[in-house]
Short mmCIF file of N, CA and C in Angstrom, two decimals:
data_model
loop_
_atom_site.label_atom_id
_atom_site.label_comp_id
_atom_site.label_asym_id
_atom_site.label_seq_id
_atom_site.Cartn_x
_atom_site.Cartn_y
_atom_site.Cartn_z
N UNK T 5 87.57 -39.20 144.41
CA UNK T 5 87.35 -40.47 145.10
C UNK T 5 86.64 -41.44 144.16
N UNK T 6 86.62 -42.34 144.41
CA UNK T 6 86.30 -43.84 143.38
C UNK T 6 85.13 -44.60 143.63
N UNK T 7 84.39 -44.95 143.32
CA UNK T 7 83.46 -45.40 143.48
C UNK T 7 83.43 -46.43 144.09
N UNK T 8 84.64 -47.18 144.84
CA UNK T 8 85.18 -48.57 145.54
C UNK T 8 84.79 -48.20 146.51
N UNK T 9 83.88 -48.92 147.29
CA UNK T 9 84.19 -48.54 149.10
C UNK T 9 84.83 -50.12 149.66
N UNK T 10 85.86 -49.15 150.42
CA UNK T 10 87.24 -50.69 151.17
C UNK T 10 85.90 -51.04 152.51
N UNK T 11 85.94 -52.39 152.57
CA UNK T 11 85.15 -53.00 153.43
C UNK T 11 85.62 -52.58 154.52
N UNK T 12 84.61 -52.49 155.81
CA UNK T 12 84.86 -52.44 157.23
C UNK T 12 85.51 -53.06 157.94
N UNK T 13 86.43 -53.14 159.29
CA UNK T 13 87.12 -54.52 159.86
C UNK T 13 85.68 -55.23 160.07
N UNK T 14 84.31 -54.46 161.25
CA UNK T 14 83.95 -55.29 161.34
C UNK T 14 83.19 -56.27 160.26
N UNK T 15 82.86 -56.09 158.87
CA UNK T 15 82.98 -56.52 158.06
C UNK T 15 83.51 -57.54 157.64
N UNK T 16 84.98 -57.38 157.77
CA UNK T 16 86.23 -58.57 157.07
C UNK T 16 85.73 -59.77 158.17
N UNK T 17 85.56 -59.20 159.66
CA UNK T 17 85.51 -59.76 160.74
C UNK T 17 84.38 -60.89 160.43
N UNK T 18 83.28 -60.21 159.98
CA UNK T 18 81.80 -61.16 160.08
C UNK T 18 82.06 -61.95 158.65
N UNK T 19 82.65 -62.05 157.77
CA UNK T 19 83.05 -62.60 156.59
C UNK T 19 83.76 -63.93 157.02
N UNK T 20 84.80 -63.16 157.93
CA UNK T 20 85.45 -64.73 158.70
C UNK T 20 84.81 -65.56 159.15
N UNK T 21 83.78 -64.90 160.57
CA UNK T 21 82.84 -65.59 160.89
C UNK T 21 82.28 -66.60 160.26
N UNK T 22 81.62 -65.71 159.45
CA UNK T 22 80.38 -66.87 158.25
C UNK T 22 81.29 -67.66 157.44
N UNK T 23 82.17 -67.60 157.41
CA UNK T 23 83.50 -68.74 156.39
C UNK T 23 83.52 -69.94 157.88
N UNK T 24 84.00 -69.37 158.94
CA UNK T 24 84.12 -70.45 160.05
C UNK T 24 83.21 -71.38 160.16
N UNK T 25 81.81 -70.50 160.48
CA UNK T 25 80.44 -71.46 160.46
C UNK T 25 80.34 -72.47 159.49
N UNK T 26 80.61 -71.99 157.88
CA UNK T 26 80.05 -73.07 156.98
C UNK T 26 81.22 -74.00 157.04
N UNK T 27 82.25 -73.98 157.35
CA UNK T 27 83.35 -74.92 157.40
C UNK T 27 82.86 -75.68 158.22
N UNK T 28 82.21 -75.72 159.57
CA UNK T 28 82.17 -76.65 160.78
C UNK T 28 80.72 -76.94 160.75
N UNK T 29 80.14 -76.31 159.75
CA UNK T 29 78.51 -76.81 159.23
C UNK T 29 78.70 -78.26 159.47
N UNK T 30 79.20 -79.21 158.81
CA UNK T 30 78.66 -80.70 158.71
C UNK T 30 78.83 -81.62 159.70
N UNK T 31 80.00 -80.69 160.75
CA UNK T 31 80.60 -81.20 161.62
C UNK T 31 79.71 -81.04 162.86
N UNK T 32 79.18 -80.54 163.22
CA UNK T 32 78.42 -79.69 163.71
C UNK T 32 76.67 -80.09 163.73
N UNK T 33 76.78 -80.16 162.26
CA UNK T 33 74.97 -80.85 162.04
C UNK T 33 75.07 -82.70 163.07
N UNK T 34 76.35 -83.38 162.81
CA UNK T 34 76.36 -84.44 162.77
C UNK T 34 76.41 -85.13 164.27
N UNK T 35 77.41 -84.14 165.00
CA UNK T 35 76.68 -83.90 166.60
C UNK T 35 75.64 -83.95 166.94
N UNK T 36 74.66 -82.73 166.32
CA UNK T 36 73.70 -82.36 166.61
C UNK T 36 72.75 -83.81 166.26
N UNK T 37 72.91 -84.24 165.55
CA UNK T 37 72.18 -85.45 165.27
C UNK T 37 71.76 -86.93 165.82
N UNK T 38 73.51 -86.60 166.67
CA UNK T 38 73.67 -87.59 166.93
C UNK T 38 73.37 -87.14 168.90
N UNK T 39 72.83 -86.35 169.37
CA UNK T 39 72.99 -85.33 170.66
C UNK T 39 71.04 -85.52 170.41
N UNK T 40 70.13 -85.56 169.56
CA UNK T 40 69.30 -85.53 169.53
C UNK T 40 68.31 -86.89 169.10
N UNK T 41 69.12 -87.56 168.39
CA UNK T 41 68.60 -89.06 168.48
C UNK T 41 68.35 -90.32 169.77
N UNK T 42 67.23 -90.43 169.86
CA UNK T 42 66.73 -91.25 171.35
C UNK T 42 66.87 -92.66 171.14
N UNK T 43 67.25 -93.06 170.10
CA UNK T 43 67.54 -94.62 169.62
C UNK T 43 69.06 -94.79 170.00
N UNK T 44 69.90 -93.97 170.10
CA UNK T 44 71.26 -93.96 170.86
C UNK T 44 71.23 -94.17 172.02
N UNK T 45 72.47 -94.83 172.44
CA UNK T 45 72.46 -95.04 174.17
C UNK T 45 72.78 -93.78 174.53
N UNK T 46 72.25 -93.43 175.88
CA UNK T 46 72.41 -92.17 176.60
C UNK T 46 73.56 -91.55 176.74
N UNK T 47 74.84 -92.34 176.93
CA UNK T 47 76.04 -92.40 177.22
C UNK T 47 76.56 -91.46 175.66
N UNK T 48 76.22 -92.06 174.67
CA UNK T 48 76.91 -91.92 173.37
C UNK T 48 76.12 -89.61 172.96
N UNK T 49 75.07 -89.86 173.26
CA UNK T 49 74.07 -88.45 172.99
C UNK T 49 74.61 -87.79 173.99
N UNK T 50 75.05 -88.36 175.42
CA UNK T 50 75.69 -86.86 176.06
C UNK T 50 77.35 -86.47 175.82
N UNK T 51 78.06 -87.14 175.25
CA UNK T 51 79.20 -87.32 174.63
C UNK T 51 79.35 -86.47 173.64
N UNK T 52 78.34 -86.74 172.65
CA UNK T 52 77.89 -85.73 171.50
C UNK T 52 77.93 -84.49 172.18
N UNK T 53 76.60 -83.93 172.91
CA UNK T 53 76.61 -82.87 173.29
C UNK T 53 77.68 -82.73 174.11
N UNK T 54 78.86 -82.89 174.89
CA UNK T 54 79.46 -82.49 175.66
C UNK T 54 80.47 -81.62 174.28
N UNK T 55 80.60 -82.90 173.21
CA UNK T 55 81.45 -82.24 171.89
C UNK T 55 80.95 -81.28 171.16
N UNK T 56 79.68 -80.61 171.25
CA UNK T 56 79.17 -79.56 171.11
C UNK T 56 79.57 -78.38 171.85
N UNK T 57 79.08 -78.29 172.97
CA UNK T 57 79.92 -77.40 174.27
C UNK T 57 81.13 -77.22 174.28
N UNK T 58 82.13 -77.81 173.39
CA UNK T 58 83.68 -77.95 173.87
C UNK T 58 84.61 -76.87 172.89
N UNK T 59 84.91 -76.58 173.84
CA UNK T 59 85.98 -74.88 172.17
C UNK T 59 87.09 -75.59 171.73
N UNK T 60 87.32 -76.35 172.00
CA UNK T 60 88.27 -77.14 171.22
C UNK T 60 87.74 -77.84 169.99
N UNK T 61 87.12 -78.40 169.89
CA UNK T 61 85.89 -78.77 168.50
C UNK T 61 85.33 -77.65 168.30
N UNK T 62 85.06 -76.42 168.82
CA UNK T 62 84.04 -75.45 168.05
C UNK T 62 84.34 -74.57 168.75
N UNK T 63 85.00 -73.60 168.33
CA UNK T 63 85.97 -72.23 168.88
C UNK T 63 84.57 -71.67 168.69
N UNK T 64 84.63 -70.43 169.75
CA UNK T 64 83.28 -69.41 169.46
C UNK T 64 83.05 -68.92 168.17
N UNK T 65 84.10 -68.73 167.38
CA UNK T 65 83.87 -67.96 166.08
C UNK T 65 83.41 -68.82 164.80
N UNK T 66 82.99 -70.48 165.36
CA UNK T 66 82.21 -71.13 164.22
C UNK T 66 80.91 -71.67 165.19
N UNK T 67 80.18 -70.62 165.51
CA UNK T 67 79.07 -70.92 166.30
C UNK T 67 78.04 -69.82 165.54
N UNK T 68 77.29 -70.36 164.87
CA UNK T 68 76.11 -69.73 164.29
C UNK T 68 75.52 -68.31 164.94
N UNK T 69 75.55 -68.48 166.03
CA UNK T 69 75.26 -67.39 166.95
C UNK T 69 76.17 -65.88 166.58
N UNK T 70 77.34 -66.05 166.77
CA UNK T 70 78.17 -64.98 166.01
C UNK T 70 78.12 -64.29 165.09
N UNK T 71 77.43 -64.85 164.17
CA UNK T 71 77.29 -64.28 162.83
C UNK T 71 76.20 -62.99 162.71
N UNK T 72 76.10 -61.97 162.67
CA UNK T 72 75.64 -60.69 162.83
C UNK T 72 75.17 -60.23 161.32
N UNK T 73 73.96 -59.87 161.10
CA UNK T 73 73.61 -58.69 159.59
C UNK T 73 74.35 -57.77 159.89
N UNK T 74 75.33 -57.18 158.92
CA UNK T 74 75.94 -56.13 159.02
C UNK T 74 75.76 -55.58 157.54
N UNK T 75 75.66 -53.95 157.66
CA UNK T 75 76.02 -53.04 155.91
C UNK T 75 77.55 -53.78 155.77
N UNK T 76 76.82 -53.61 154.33
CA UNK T 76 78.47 -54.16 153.92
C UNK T 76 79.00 -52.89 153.74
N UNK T 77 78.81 -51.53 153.70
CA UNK T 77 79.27 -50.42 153.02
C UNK T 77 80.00 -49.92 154.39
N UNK T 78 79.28 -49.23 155.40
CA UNK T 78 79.42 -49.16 156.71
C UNK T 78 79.77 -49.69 157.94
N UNK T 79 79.29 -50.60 157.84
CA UNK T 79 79.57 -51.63 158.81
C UNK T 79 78.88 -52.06 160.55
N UNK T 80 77.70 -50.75 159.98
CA UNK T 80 76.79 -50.65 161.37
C UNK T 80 75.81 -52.07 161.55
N UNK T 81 75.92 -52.75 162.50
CA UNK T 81 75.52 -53.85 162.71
C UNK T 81 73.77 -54.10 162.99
N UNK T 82 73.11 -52.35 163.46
CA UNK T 82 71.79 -52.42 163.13
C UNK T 82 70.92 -51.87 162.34
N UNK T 83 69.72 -52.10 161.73
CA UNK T 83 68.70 -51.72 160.84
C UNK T 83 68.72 -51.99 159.33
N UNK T 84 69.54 -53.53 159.04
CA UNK T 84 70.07 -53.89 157.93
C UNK T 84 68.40 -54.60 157.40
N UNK T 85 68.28 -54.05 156.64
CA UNK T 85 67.04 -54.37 156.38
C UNK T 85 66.49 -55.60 155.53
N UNK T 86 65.02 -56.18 155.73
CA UNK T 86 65.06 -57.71 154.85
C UNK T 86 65.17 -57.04 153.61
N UNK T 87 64.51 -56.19 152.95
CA UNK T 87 64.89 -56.05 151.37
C UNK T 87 65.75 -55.53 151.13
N UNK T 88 66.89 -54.85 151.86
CA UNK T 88 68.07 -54.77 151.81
C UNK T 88 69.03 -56.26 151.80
N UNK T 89 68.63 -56.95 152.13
CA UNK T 89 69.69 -57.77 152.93
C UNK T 89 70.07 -58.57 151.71
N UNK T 90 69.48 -58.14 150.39
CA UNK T 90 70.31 -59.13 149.17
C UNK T 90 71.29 -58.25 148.71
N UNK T 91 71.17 -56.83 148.95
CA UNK T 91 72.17 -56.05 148.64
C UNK T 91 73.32 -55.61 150.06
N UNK T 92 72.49 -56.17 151.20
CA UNK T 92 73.45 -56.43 152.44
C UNK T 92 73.79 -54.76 152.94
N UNK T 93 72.42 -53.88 153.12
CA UNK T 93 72.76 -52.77 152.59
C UNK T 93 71.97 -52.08 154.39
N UNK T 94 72.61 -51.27 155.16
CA UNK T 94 71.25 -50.87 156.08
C UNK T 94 70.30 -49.76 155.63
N UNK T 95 69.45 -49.06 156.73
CA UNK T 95 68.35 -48.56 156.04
C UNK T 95 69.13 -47.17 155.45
N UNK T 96 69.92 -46.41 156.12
CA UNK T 96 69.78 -45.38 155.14
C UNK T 96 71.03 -45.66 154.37
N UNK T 97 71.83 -46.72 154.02
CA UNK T 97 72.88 -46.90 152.92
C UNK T 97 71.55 -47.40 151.84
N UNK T 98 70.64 -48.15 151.75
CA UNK T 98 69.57 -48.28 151.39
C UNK T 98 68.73 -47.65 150.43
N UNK T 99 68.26 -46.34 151.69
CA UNK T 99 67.62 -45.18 151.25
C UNK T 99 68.38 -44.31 150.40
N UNK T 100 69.76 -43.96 150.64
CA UNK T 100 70.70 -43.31 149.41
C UNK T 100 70.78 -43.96 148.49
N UNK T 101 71.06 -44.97 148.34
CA UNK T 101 71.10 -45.50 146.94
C UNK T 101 70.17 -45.64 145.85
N UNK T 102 69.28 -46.23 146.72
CA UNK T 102 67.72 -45.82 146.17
C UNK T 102 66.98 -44.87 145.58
N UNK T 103 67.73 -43.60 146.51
CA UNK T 103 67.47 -42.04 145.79
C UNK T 103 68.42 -41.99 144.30
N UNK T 104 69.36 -42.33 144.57
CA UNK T 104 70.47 -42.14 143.46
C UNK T 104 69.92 -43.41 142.26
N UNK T 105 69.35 -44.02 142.59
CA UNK T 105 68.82 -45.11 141.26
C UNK T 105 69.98 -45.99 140.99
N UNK T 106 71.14 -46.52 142.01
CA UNK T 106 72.17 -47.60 142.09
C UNK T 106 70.96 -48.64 142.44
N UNK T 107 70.33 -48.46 142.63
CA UNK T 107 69.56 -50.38 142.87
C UNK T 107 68.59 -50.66 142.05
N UNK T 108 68.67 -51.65 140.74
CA UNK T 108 67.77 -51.94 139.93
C UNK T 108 66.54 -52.07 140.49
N UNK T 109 65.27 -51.79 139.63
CA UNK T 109 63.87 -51.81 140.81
C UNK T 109 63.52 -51.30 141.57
N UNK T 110 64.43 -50.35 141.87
CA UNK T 110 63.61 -48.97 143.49
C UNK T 110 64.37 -47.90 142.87
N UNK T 111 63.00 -46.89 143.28
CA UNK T 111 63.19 -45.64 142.52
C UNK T 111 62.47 -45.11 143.93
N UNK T 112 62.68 -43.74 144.20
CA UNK T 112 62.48 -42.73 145.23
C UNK T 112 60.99 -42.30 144.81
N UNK T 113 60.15 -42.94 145.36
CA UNK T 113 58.63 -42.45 145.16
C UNK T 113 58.37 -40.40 145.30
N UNK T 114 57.69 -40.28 144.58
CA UNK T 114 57.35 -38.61 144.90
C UNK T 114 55.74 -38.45 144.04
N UNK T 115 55.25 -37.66 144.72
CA UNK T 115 53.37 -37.81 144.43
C UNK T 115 53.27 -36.15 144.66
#
């Protein structure tokens, strides 16, 4: 076996996700901006927000909310850890690697 591991669906899945989100990022901020500014007439800020709320402008899958820490190796969606999370790794994909000396800077303490 090869040292490649083939990504998870839910994986490919949350990849989409986070591609959706940053696509509708500006679109999205600019609502929000305009949904939260009090110098606008009332009429124009609930308009905004109604275009916030609406899945036609913002399908569930570019809603920030969706987007999940997942192992990238596994694909288990909990205990992905913060000093893992630059290697996107959970705790015991983490802890193995760590033992094995794959992650520059962490070495398996022993006293």
């Amino acid at each position: 076996m090869s040292g490649r591991v083939w990504p998870n669906i839910r994986v490919l899945r949350d990849i989409q996700r986070r591609q959706a989100v940053n696509e509708s990022e500006l679109l999205r901020r600019s609502f929000l901006y305009i949904a939260r500014n009090p110098s606008l007439p009332q009429r124009v800020r609930h308009q905004a927000q109604l275009s916030l709320a609406s899945r036609n402008i913002f399908p569930n899958r570019t809603r920030p909310t969706e987007v999940k820490e997942r192992c990238t190796e596994t694909g288990r969606g909990r205990g992905v850890l913060s000093r893992g999370l630059e290697y996107g790794l959970c705790r015991h994909q983490f802890k193995l690697k760590a033992t094995r000396g794959e992650l520059d800077g962490w070495k398996k303490a022993s006293w």
